[in-house]
GROMACS .gro file of C-alpha atoms in nm:
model
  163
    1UNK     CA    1   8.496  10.700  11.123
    2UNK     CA    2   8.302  10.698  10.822
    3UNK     CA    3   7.995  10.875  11.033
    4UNK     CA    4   8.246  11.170  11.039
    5UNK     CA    5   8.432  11.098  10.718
    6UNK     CA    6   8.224  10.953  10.494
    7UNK     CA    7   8.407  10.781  10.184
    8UNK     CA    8   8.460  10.954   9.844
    9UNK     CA    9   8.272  10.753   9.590
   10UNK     CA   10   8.417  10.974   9.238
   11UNK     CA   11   8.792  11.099   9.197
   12UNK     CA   12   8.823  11.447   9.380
   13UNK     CA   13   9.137  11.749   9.340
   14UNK     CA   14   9.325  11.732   9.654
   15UNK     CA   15   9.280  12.064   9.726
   16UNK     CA   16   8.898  12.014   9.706
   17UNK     CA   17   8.899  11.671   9.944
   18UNK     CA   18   9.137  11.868  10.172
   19UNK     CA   19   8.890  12.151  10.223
   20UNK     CA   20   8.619  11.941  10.237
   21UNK     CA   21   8.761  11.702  10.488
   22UNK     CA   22   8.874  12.000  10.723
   23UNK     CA   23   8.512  12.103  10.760
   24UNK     CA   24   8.439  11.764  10.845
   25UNK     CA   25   8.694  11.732  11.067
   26UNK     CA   26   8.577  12.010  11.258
   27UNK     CA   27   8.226  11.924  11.252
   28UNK     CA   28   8.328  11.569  11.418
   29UNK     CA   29   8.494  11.799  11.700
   30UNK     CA   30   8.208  11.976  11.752
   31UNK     CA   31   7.998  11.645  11.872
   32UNK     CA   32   8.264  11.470  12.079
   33UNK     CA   33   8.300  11.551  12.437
   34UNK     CA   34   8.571  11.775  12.571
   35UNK     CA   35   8.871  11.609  12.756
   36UNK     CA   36   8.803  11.535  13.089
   37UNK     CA   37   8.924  11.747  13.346
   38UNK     CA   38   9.162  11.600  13.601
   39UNK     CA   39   9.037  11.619  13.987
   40UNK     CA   40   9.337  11.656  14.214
   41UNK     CA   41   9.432  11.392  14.431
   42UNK     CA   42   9.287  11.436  14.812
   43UNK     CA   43   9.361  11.134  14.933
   44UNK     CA   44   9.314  10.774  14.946
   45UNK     CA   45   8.910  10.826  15.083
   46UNK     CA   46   8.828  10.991  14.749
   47UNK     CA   47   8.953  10.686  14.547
   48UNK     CA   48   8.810  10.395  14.800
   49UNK     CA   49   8.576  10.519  15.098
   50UNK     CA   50   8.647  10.110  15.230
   51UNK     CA   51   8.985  10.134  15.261
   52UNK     CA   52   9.025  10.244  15.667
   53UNK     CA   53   9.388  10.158  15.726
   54UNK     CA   54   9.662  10.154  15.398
   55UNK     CA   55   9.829   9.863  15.310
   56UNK     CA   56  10.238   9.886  15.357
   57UNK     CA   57  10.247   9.903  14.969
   58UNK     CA   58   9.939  10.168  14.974
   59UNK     CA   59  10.122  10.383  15.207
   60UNK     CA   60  10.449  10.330  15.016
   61UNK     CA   61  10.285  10.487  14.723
   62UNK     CA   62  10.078  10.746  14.918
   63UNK     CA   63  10.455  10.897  15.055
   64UNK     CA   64  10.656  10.838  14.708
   65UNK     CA   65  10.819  11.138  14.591
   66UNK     CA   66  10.696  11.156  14.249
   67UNK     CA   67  10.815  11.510  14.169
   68UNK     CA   68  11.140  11.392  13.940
   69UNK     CA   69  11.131  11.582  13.560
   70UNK     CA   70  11.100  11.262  13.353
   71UNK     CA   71  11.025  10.953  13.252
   72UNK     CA   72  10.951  10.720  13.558
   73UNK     CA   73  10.880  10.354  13.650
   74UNK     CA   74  10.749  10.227  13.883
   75UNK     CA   75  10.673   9.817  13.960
   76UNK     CA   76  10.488   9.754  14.241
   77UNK     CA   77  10.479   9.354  14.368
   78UNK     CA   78  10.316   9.218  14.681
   79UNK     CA   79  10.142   8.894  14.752
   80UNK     CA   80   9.735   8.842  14.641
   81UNK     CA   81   9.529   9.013  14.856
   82UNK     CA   82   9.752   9.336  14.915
   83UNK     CA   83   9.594   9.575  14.739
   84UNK     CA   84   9.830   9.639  14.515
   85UNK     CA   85   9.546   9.748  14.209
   86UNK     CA   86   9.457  10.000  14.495
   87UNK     CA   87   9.772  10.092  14.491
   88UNK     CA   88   9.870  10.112  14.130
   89UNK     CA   89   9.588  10.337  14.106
   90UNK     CA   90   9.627  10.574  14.390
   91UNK     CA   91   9.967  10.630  14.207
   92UNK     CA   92   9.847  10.689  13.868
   93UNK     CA   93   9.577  10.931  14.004
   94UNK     CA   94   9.852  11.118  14.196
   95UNK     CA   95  10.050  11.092  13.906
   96UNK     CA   96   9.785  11.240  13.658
   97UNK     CA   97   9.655  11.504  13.886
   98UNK     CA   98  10.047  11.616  13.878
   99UNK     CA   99  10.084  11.668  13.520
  100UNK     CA  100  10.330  11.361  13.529
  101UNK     CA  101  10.094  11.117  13.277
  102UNK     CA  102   9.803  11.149  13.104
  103UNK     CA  103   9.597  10.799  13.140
  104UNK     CA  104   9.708  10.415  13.223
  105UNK     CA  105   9.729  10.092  13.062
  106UNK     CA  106   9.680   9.737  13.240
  107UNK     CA  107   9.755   9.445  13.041
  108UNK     CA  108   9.632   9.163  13.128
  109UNK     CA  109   9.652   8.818  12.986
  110UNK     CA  110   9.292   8.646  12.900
  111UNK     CA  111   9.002   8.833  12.817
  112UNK     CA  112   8.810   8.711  13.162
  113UNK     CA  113   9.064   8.896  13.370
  114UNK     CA  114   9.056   9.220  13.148
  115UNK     CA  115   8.666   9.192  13.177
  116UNK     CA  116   8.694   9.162  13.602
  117UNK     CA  117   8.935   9.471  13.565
  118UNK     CA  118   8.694   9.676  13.353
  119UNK     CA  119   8.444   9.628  13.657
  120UNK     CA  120   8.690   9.720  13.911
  121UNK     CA  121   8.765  10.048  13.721
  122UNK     CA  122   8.468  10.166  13.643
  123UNK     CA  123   8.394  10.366  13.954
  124UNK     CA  124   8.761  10.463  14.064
  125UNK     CA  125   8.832  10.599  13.666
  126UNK     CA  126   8.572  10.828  13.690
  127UNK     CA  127   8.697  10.962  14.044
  128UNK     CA  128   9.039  11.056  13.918
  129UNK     CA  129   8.831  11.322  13.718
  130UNK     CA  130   8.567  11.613  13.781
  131UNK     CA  131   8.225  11.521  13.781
  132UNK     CA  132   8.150  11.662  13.478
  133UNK     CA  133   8.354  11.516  13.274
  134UNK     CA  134   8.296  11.217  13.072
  135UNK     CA  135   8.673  11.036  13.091
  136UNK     CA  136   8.742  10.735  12.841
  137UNK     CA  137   8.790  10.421  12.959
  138UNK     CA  138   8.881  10.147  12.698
  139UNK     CA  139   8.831   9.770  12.711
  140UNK     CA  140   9.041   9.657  12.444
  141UNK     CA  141   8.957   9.294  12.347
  142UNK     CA  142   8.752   9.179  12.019
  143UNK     CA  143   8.451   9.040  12.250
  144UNK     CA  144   8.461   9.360  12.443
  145UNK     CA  145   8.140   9.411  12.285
  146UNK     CA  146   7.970   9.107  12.449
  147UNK     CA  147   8.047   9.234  12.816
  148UNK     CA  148   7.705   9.469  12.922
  149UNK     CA  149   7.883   9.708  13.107
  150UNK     CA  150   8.132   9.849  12.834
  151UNK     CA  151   7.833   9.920  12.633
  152UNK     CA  152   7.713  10.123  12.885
  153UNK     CA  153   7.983  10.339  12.876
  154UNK     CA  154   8.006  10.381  12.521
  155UNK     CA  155   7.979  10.742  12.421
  156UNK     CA  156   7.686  10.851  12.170
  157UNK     CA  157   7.642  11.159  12.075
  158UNK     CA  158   7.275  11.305  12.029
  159UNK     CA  159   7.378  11.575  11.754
  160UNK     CA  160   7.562  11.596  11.437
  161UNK     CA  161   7.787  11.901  11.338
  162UNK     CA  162   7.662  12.073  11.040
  163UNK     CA  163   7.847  12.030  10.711
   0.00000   0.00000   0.00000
């Protein structure tokens, strides 16, 4: 970011840019928040208060064994209706509050249906993490900017490190 890193408009030694652009560097760290802190998993409640009874596939992942040293995959199918983003997140949060990931992806294939996504995360992202902590949570499409909540979420800082 050229906030951070502004560009060099005359010819500079590298050992001068390199010195110059490590107290930059650490100046930008000094604004941006500190990574979110992981809340462990206590349940399904925590996640959705509606959900009274599990789905089969909820429960499924609610029981899976997910203590294997690893890489893991895991598909989860069911018919519409069956909760299975519920589920897919109830196993990423269990999953995260393990050690056994560090975020999660959905791809999904028009920007309208990335956009109704974004809304349904919203609330359950920032329950997989501590209240104090301000977790990302990307909408990655070029008319991202266009959709009112996503610029709500966008992070601005209020202070500038020092050069």
């Amino acid at each position: 970011s050229t906030r951070f890193l502004p560009r060099v408009a005359h010819p500079m030694d590298i050992k001068g840019y390199w010195q110059k652009t490590l107290i930059q560097a650490q100046n930008a760290l000094t604004v941006f928040p500190l990574k979110a802190k992981v809340a462990p998993f206590n349940g399904i409640n925590t996640l959705f208060p509606f959900i009274e009874n599990p789905t089969p596939l909820q429960q499924k992942v609610l029981d899976l064994d997910i203590s294997q040293q690893g890489p893991q995959l895991f598909i989860l199918e069911d018919v519409t209706g069956a909760g299975k983003t519920e589920a897919a997140l109830i196993l990423a949060h269990r999953l995260i509050a393990a050690g056994k990931a560090q975020g999660l992806f959905f791809g999904l294939p028009t920007m309208a249906t990335a956009n109704a996504m974004y809304d349904r995360l919203v609330k359950t992202w920032l329950a997989f993490y501590s209240p104090e902590s301000r977790p990302s949570l990307v909408l990655g499409h070029s008319a991202r900017t266009l959709m009112d909540r996503f610029n709500e979420s966008l992070w601005s800082g209020d202070s500038v490190g020092s050069e």
